[in-house]
Amino acid sequence: AAMAGWGWARAVRGLLLDVSGVLYDSGADGGVPIAGSAEAVRRIKASGLKLQLCTNETQATRASFVRKLRAMGFDVSVAEVTAPAPAACGLLKERGLRPHLLVHHDLVPEFAEIDKTNPNCVVLGDAAENFTYANLNEAFRLLIGMEKPVLISLGKGRYYKETDGLKLDVGAYMKALEYACDVQAEVVGKPAKRFFESALAELGVPPEQAIMIGDDIENDVGGAQQCGMRALQVRTGKYRPSDENHPRVKPDAYVNNLAEAVDIILRQL
């Protein structure tokens, strides 16, 4: 009843869901599902609403990511996941770019079809333990040595939540390389408009009939709203109370978790 009217929930045909912080909290142990979220995904599917996971996850291939989610009880398939690595591969092919990869070793198979000899760009993902000084410095040297440096970043998040606390995300390392090389990174993933548009195309729903649900006020909520979607902020994952006073982004609603959002949306159908 705290929601003054649920107008935001009307005329919905599809939902875009962020994964980490909405479905589960990641962690060294594989992570833990957020209470009620697996059931919420089942209810979305049973209702006939369309569903697409829109994630900046770059620590694993989509196939292994989906295996992990299924093991946690989420009924999802690879076709229902829009992720940055496949989008980046499309961009690299389109522009004849040969990447030097500074990514998590589990993500490398996503780039199997891409020519990586004599690199003319750097692709940066959430490399986690691979973010060593030596690896960052190697990427820096490649970029600084290029006449027109090209840095492609698979997201620009500042941090995310794991079961043992907050973790630095790819955006922090992106900024370091931008600063050192005086280059502007191109972001593939949220909040890039093109990325949300490809997720909507895969969902098969126009933006005004879709709702994005995420825990990242800027990349999930702000990014989706700039594409003409409604967007909800969940109070799970990396959510912090200070998000509710964000100077630029005002979610269409705050919900305690995915289960509550789905309750409200299904009531309007």
CSV table of C-alpha atoms in Angstrom, one decimal:
chain,number,residue,atom,x,y,z
A,1,ALA,CA,0.0,0.0,0.0
A,2,ALA,CA,3.1,2.2,0.2
A,3,MET,CA,3.0,2.4,-3.6
A,4,ALA,CA,0.7,5.3,-4.4
A,5,GLY,CA,-1.2,3.5,-7.1
A,6,TRP,CA,0.3,0.8,-9.3
A,7,GLY,CA,-0.1,2.5,-12.6
A,8,TRP,CA,3.5,1.5,-13.4
A,9,ALA,CA,2.4,-2.1,-13.5
A,10,ARG,CA,-0.2,-1.8,-16.3
A,11,ALA,CA,-0.1,-2.9,-19.9
A,12,VAL,CA,3.0,-5.1,-19.5
A,13,ARG,CA,3.8,-7.9,-22.0
A,14,GLY,CA,7.4,-8.6,-21.0
A,15,LEU,CA,9.9,-8.4,-18.2
A,16,LEU,CA,13.7,-7.8,-18.4
A,17,LEU,CA,15.4,-9.1,-15.3
A,18,ASP,CA,18.8,-8.3,-14.0
A,19,VAL,CA,20.3,-11.5,-12.6
A,20,SER,CA,23.0,-10.8,-9.9
A,21,GLY,CA,21.3,-9.1,-7.0
A,22,VAL,CA,17.8,-9.9,-8.3
A,23,LEU,CA,17.7,-13.7,-8.8
A,24,TYR,CA,20.7,-14.5,-6.7
A,25,ASP,CA,23.8,-13.1,-4.9
A,26,SER,CA,27.0,-14.5,-6.4
A,27,GLY,CA,29.8,-15.9,-4.3
A,28,ALA,CA,32.9,-18.1,-4.3
A,29,ASP,CA,30.6,-21.0,-3.4
A,30,GLY,CA,28.5,-20.4,-6.5
A,31,GLY,CA,26.2,-18.0,-4.7
A,32,VAL,CA,22.7,-18.2,-3.1
A,33,PRO,CA,19.3,-17.6,-4.6
A,34,ILE,CA,17.4,-14.6,-3.2
A,35,ALA,CA,14.3,-15.8,-1.3
A,36,GLY,CA,11.2,-16.2,-3.5
A,37,SER,CA,13.0,-15.4,-6.8
A,38,ALA,CA,12.9,-18.9,-8.4
A,39,GLU,CA,9.2,-19.2,-7.7
A,40,ALA,CA,8.7,-15.6,-9.1
A,41,VAL,CA,10.4,-16.7,-12.4
A,42,ARG,CA,8.0,-19.7,-12.5
A,43,ARG,CA,5.0,-17.5,-12.0
A,44,ILE,CA,6.1,-15.0,-14.7
A,45,LYS,CA,6.4,-17.9,-17.2
A,46,ALA,CA,3.0,-19.5,-16.1
A,47,SER,CA,1.3,-16.1,-16.6
A,48,GLY,CA,2.3,-15.9,-20.3
A,49,LEU,CA,4.4,-12.8,-19.8
A,50,LYS,CA,7.7,-12.9,-21.8
A,51,LEU,CA,10.9,-13.0,-19.9
A,52,GLN,CA,14.5,-12.1,-20.8
A,53,LEU,CA,17.5,-12.0,-18.4
A,54,CYS,CA,19.5,-8.9,-19.1
A,55,THR,CA,22.8,-9.3,-17.4
A,56,ASN,CA,26.3,-7.7,-17.3
A,57,GLU,CA,27.6,-11.1,-16.1
A,58,THR,CA,31.0,-11.6,-17.7
A,59,GLN,CA,32.7,-14.2,-15.4
A,60,ALA,CA,31.3,-17.2,-17.3
A,61,THR,CA,29.9,-18.3,-20.7
A,62,ARG,CA,26.2,-18.1,-21.0
A,63,ALA,CA,26.0,-21.9,-21.1
A,64,SER,CA,27.8,-22.3,-17.7
A,65,PHE,CA,25.9,-19.3,-16.2
A,66,VAL,CA,22.6,-20.9,-17.1
A,67,ARG,CA,23.7,-24.3,-15.8
A,68,LYS,CA,24.4,-22.6,-12.5
A,69,LEU,CA,21.1,-20.8,-12.4
A,70,ARG,CA,19.2,-24.0,-13.3
A,71,ALA,CA,21.0,-25.8,-10.4
A,72,MET,CA,19.6,-23.1,-8.1
A,73,GLY,CA,16.1,-23.8,-9.3
A,74,PHE,CA,15.7,-21.2,-12.0
A,75,ASP,CA,13.8,-22.3,-15.1
A,76,VAL,CA,15.8,-20.4,-17.7
A,77,SER,CA,17.5,-21.2,-21.0
A,78,VAL,CA,20.5,-19.7,-22.9
A,79,ALA,CA,18.2,-18.1,-25.4
A,80,GLU,CA,16.6,-16.1,-22.5
A,81,VAL,CA,20.0,-14.5,-21.6
A,82,THR,CA,21.2,-11.3,-23.1
A,83,ALA,CA,24.9,-10.9,-22.1
A,84,PRO,CA,27.7,-8.6,-23.1
A,85,ALA,CA,30.2,-11.1,-24.5
A,86,PRO,CA,28.1,-12.3,-27.5
A,87,ALA,CA,27.2,-8.6,-28.2
A,88,ALA,CA,30.9,-7.7,-28.1
A,89,CYS,CA,31.7,-10.5,-30.6
A,90,GLY,CA,29.1,-9.0,-33.0
A,91,LEU,CA,30.7,-5.6,-32.7
A,92,LEU,CA,34.3,-7.0,-33.2
A,93,LYS,CA,33.3,-8.9,-36.3
A,94,GLU,CA,31.4,-5.9,-37.7
A,95,ARG,CA,34.4,-3.6,-37.3
A,96,GLY,CA,37.2,-6.0,-38.1
A,97,LEU,CA,38.7,-5.7,-34.6
A,98,ARG,CA,41.1,-8.2,-33.2
A,99,PRO,CA,40.9,-8.1,-29.4
A,100,HIS,CA,43.4,-8.5,-26.6
A,101,LEU,CA,41.2,-10.0,-23.9
A,102,LEU,CA,41.5,-8.9,-20.3
A,103,VAL,CA,38.6,-11.0,-19.1
A,104,HIS,CA,37.8,-13.8,-16.6
A,105,HIS,CA,39.4,-17.0,-17.9
A,106,ASP,CA,36.0,-18.7,-17.8
A,107,LEU,CA,34.7,-16.2,-20.4
A,108,VAL,CA,37.3,-16.8,-23.0
A,109,PRO,CA,35.3,-19.6,-24.8
A,110,GLU,CA,32.7,-16.9,-25.8
A,111,PHE,CA,35.4,-15.4,-28.1
A,112,ALA,CA,36.5,-18.7,-29.7
A,113,GLU,CA,35.4,-17.6,-33.2
A,114,ILE,CA,37.2,-14.3,-33.0
A,115,ASP,CA,40.6,-13.6,-34.5
A,116,LYS,CA,42.9,-12.5,-31.7
A,117,THR,CA,46.3,-12.3,-33.5
A,118,ASN,CA,48.1,-9.0,-33.6
A,119,PRO,CA,45.4,-7.2,-31.5
A,120,ASN,CA,44.1,-3.8,-32.5
A,121,CYS,CA,41.8,-3.2,-29.5
A,122,VAL,CA,41.4,-4.3,-25.9
A,123,VAL,CA,38.3,-6.0,-24.5
A,124,LEU,CA,37.8,-5.6,-20.8
A,125,GLY,CA,35.5,-7.8,-18.7
A,126,ASP,CA,35.0,-8.6,-15.0
A,127,ALA,CA,38.3,-10.4,-14.8
A,128,ALA,CA,38.2,-10.8,-10.9
A,129,GLU,CA,41.4,-12.4,-9.8
A,130,ASN,CA,42.8,-11.8,-13.3
A,131,PHE,CA,43.0,-8.1,-12.6
A,132,THR,CA,46.7,-8.2,-11.6
A,133,TYR,CA,49.0,-5.3,-12.1
A,134,ALA,CA,50.9,-7.2,-14.8
A,135,ASN,CA,47.6,-7.9,-16.8
A,136,LEU,CA,46.4,-4.3,-16.4
A,137,ASN,CA,49.8,-3.0,-17.5
A,138,GLU,CA,49.9,-5.3,-20.5
A,139,ALA,CA,46.5,-3.9,-21.6
A,140,PHE,CA,47.7,-0.4,-20.9
A,141,ARG,CA,50.9,-0.8,-23.0
A,142,LEU,CA,48.8,-2.2,-26.0
A,143,LEU,CA,46.4,0.8,-25.8
A,144,ILE,CA,49.1,3.5,-25.3
A,145,GLY,CA,51.0,2.0,-28.3
A,146,MET,CA,48.0,2.4,-30.7
A,147,GLU,CA,47.6,5.4,-32.9
A,148,LYS,CA,43.8,5.3,-32.3
A,149,PRO,CA,43.3,3.3,-29.1
A,150,VAL,CA,40.1,1.2,-28.9
A,151,LEU,CA,38.9,0.0,-25.5
A,152,ILE,CA,35.7,-2.0,-25.3
A,153,SER,CA,34.3,-2.6,-21.8
A,154,LEU,CA,31.8,-5.3,-21.0
A,155,GLY,CA,29.9,-3.1,-18.6
A,156,LYS,CA,30.8,-0.1,-16.4
A,157,GLY,CA,29.5,-1.2,-13.0
A,158,ARG,CA,31.3,0.2,-9.9
A,159,TYR,CA,30.7,-2.8,-7.6
A,160,TYR,CA,28.4,-5.7,-7.1
A,161,LYS,CA,27.4,-7.8,-4.2
A,162,GLU,CA,28.7,-11.3,-3.4
A,163,THR,CA,27.7,-13.4,-0.4
A,164,ASP,CA,30.8,-12.1,1.5
A,165,GLY,CA,30.4,-8.4,0.7
A,166,LEU,CA,30.8,-5.9,-2.1
A,167,LYS,CA,33.3,-6.5,-4.9
A,168,LEU,CA,34.9,-4.0,-7.3
A,169,ASP,CA,33.4,-4.3,-10.8
A,170,VAL,CA,34.8,-3.8,-14.3
A,171,GLY,CA,34.0,-0.1,-14.3
A,172,ALA,CA,36.7,0.7,-11.8
A,173,TYR,CA,39.4,-0.9,-14.1
A,174,MET,CA,37.8,0.7,-17.2
A,175,LYS,CA,38.3,4.1,-15.6
A,176,ALA,CA,41.9,3.3,-14.7
A,177,LEU,CA,42.7,2.5,-18.4
A,178,GLU,CA,40.7,5.4,-19.7
A,179,TYR,CA,42.7,7.8,-17.4
A,180,ALA,CA,46.1,6.2,-18.2
A,181,CYS,CA,45.6,6.1,-22.0
A,182,ASP,CA,43.4,9.3,-22.3
A,183,VAL,CA,40.8,7.2,-24.2
A,184,GLN,CA,37.0,6.9,-23.9
A,185,ALA,CA,35.9,3.3,-23.5
A,186,GLU,CA,32.9,2.0,-25.5
A,187,VAL,CA,30.6,0.1,-23.2
A,188,VAL,CA,28.9,-3.1,-24.4
A,189,GLY,CA,26.3,-4.1,-21.8
A,190,LYS,CA,24.1,-2.1,-19.5
A,191,PRO,CA,23.5,0.9,-19.5
A,192,ALA,CA,24.3,1.1,-23.3
A,193,LYS,CA,21.1,1.8,-25.3
A,194,ARG,CA,22.1,-0.6,-28.0
A,195,PHE,CA,22.4,-3.4,-25.4
A,196,PHE,CA,18.9,-2.8,-23.9
A,197,GLU,CA,17.5,-2.6,-27.5
A,198,SER,CA,18.9,-6.0,-28.4
A,199,ALA,CA,17.4,-7.4,-25.1
A,200,LEU,CA,14.0,-5.9,-26.1
A,201,ALA,CA,14.4,-7.4,-29.6
A,202,GLU,CA,15.1,-10.8,-28.1
A,203,LEU,CA,12.1,-10.3,-25.8
A,204,GLY,CA,10.0,-9.3,-28.8
A,205,VAL,CA,8.2,-6.5,-26.9
A,206,PRO,CA,8.4,-2.7,-27.5
A,207,PRO,CA,9.9,-0.7,-24.7
A,208,GLU,CA,6.6,0.8,-23.5
A,209,GLN,CA,5.3,-2.7,-22.8
A,210,ALA,CA,8.3,-3.9,-20.9
A,211,ILE,CA,9.6,-3.4,-17.3
A,212,MET,CA,13.2,-3.8,-16.3
A,213,ILE,CA,13.8,-5.0,-12.7
A,214,GLY,CA,17.3,-4.5,-11.3
A,215,ASP,CA,19.4,-3.7,-8.2
A,216,ASP,CA,21.7,-1.2,-9.9
A,217,ILE,CA,20.2,2.3,-9.9
A,218,GLU,CA,22.3,3.7,-12.7
A,219,ASN,CA,23.0,0.8,-15.0
A,220,ASP,CA,19.7,-1.1,-14.7
A,221,VAL,CA,17.1,1.5,-13.8
A,222,GLY,CA,18.6,4.6,-15.4
A,223,GLY,CA,19.7,2.7,-18.5
A,224,ALA,CA,16.2,1.1,-19.0
A,225,GLN,CA,14.4,4.3,-18.5
A,226,GLN,CA,16.5,6.0,-21.2
A,227,CYS,CA,15.3,3.3,-23.6
A,228,GLY,CA,11.6,4.2,-22.9
A,229,MET,CA,11.0,1.3,-20.4
A,230,ARG,CA,9.6,1.4,-16.9
A,231,ALA,CA,12.2,0.3,-14.4
A,232,LEU,CA,11.9,-1.0,-10.8
A,233,GLN,CA,14.6,-0.9,-8.1
A,234,VAL,CA,14.7,-4.0,-5.8
A,235,ARG,CA,15.9,-3.6,-2.3
A,236,THR,CA,18.1,-6.7,-2.7
A,237,GLY,CA,21.7,-7.2,-4.0
A,238,LYS,CA,23.8,-4.1,-4.0
A,239,TYR,CA,20.9,-1.8,-3.2
A,240,ARG,CA,21.7,0.7,-0.5
A,241,PRO,CA,19.2,3.1,1.1
A,242,SER,CA,21.2,6.1,-0.3
A,243,ASP,CA,20.0,4.9,-3.8
A,244,GLU,CA,16.6,6.3,-2.9
A,245,ASN,CA,18.1,9.9,-3.0
A,246,HIS,CA,19.9,9.4,-6.3
A,247,PRO,CA,20.3,12.9,-7.9
A,248,ARG,CA,19.4,11.7,-11.4
A,249,VAL,CA,17.6,8.4,-11.5
A,250,LYS,CA,14.1,8.0,-10.1
A,251,PRO,CA,12.8,4.4,-10.4
A,252,ASP,CA,9.1,3.9,-11.4
A,253,ALA,CA,8.8,2.1,-8.1
A,254,TYR,CA,10.8,0.5,-5.3
A,255,VAL,CA,10.0,-3.1,-4.4
A,256,ASN,CA,11.5,-5.2,-1.6
A,257,ASN,CA,12.4,-8.0,-4.0
A,258,LEU,CA,11.5,-9.7,-7.3
A,259,ALA,CA,8.7,-11.8,-5.7
A,260,GLU,CA,6.9,-8.6,-4.5
A,261,ALA,CA,7.3,-7.0,-8.0
A,262,VAL,CA,5.8,-10.1,-9.7
A,263,ASP,CA,2.9,-10.2,-7.2
A,264,ILE,CA,1.9,-6.6,-8.1
A,265,ILE,CA,2.4,-7.0,-11.9
A,266,LEU,CA,0.4,-10.3,-12.0
A,267,ARG,CA,-2.5,-8.6,-10.1
A,268,GLN,CA,-2.8,-6.1,-12.9
A,269,LEU,CA,-2.9,-8.6,-15.8
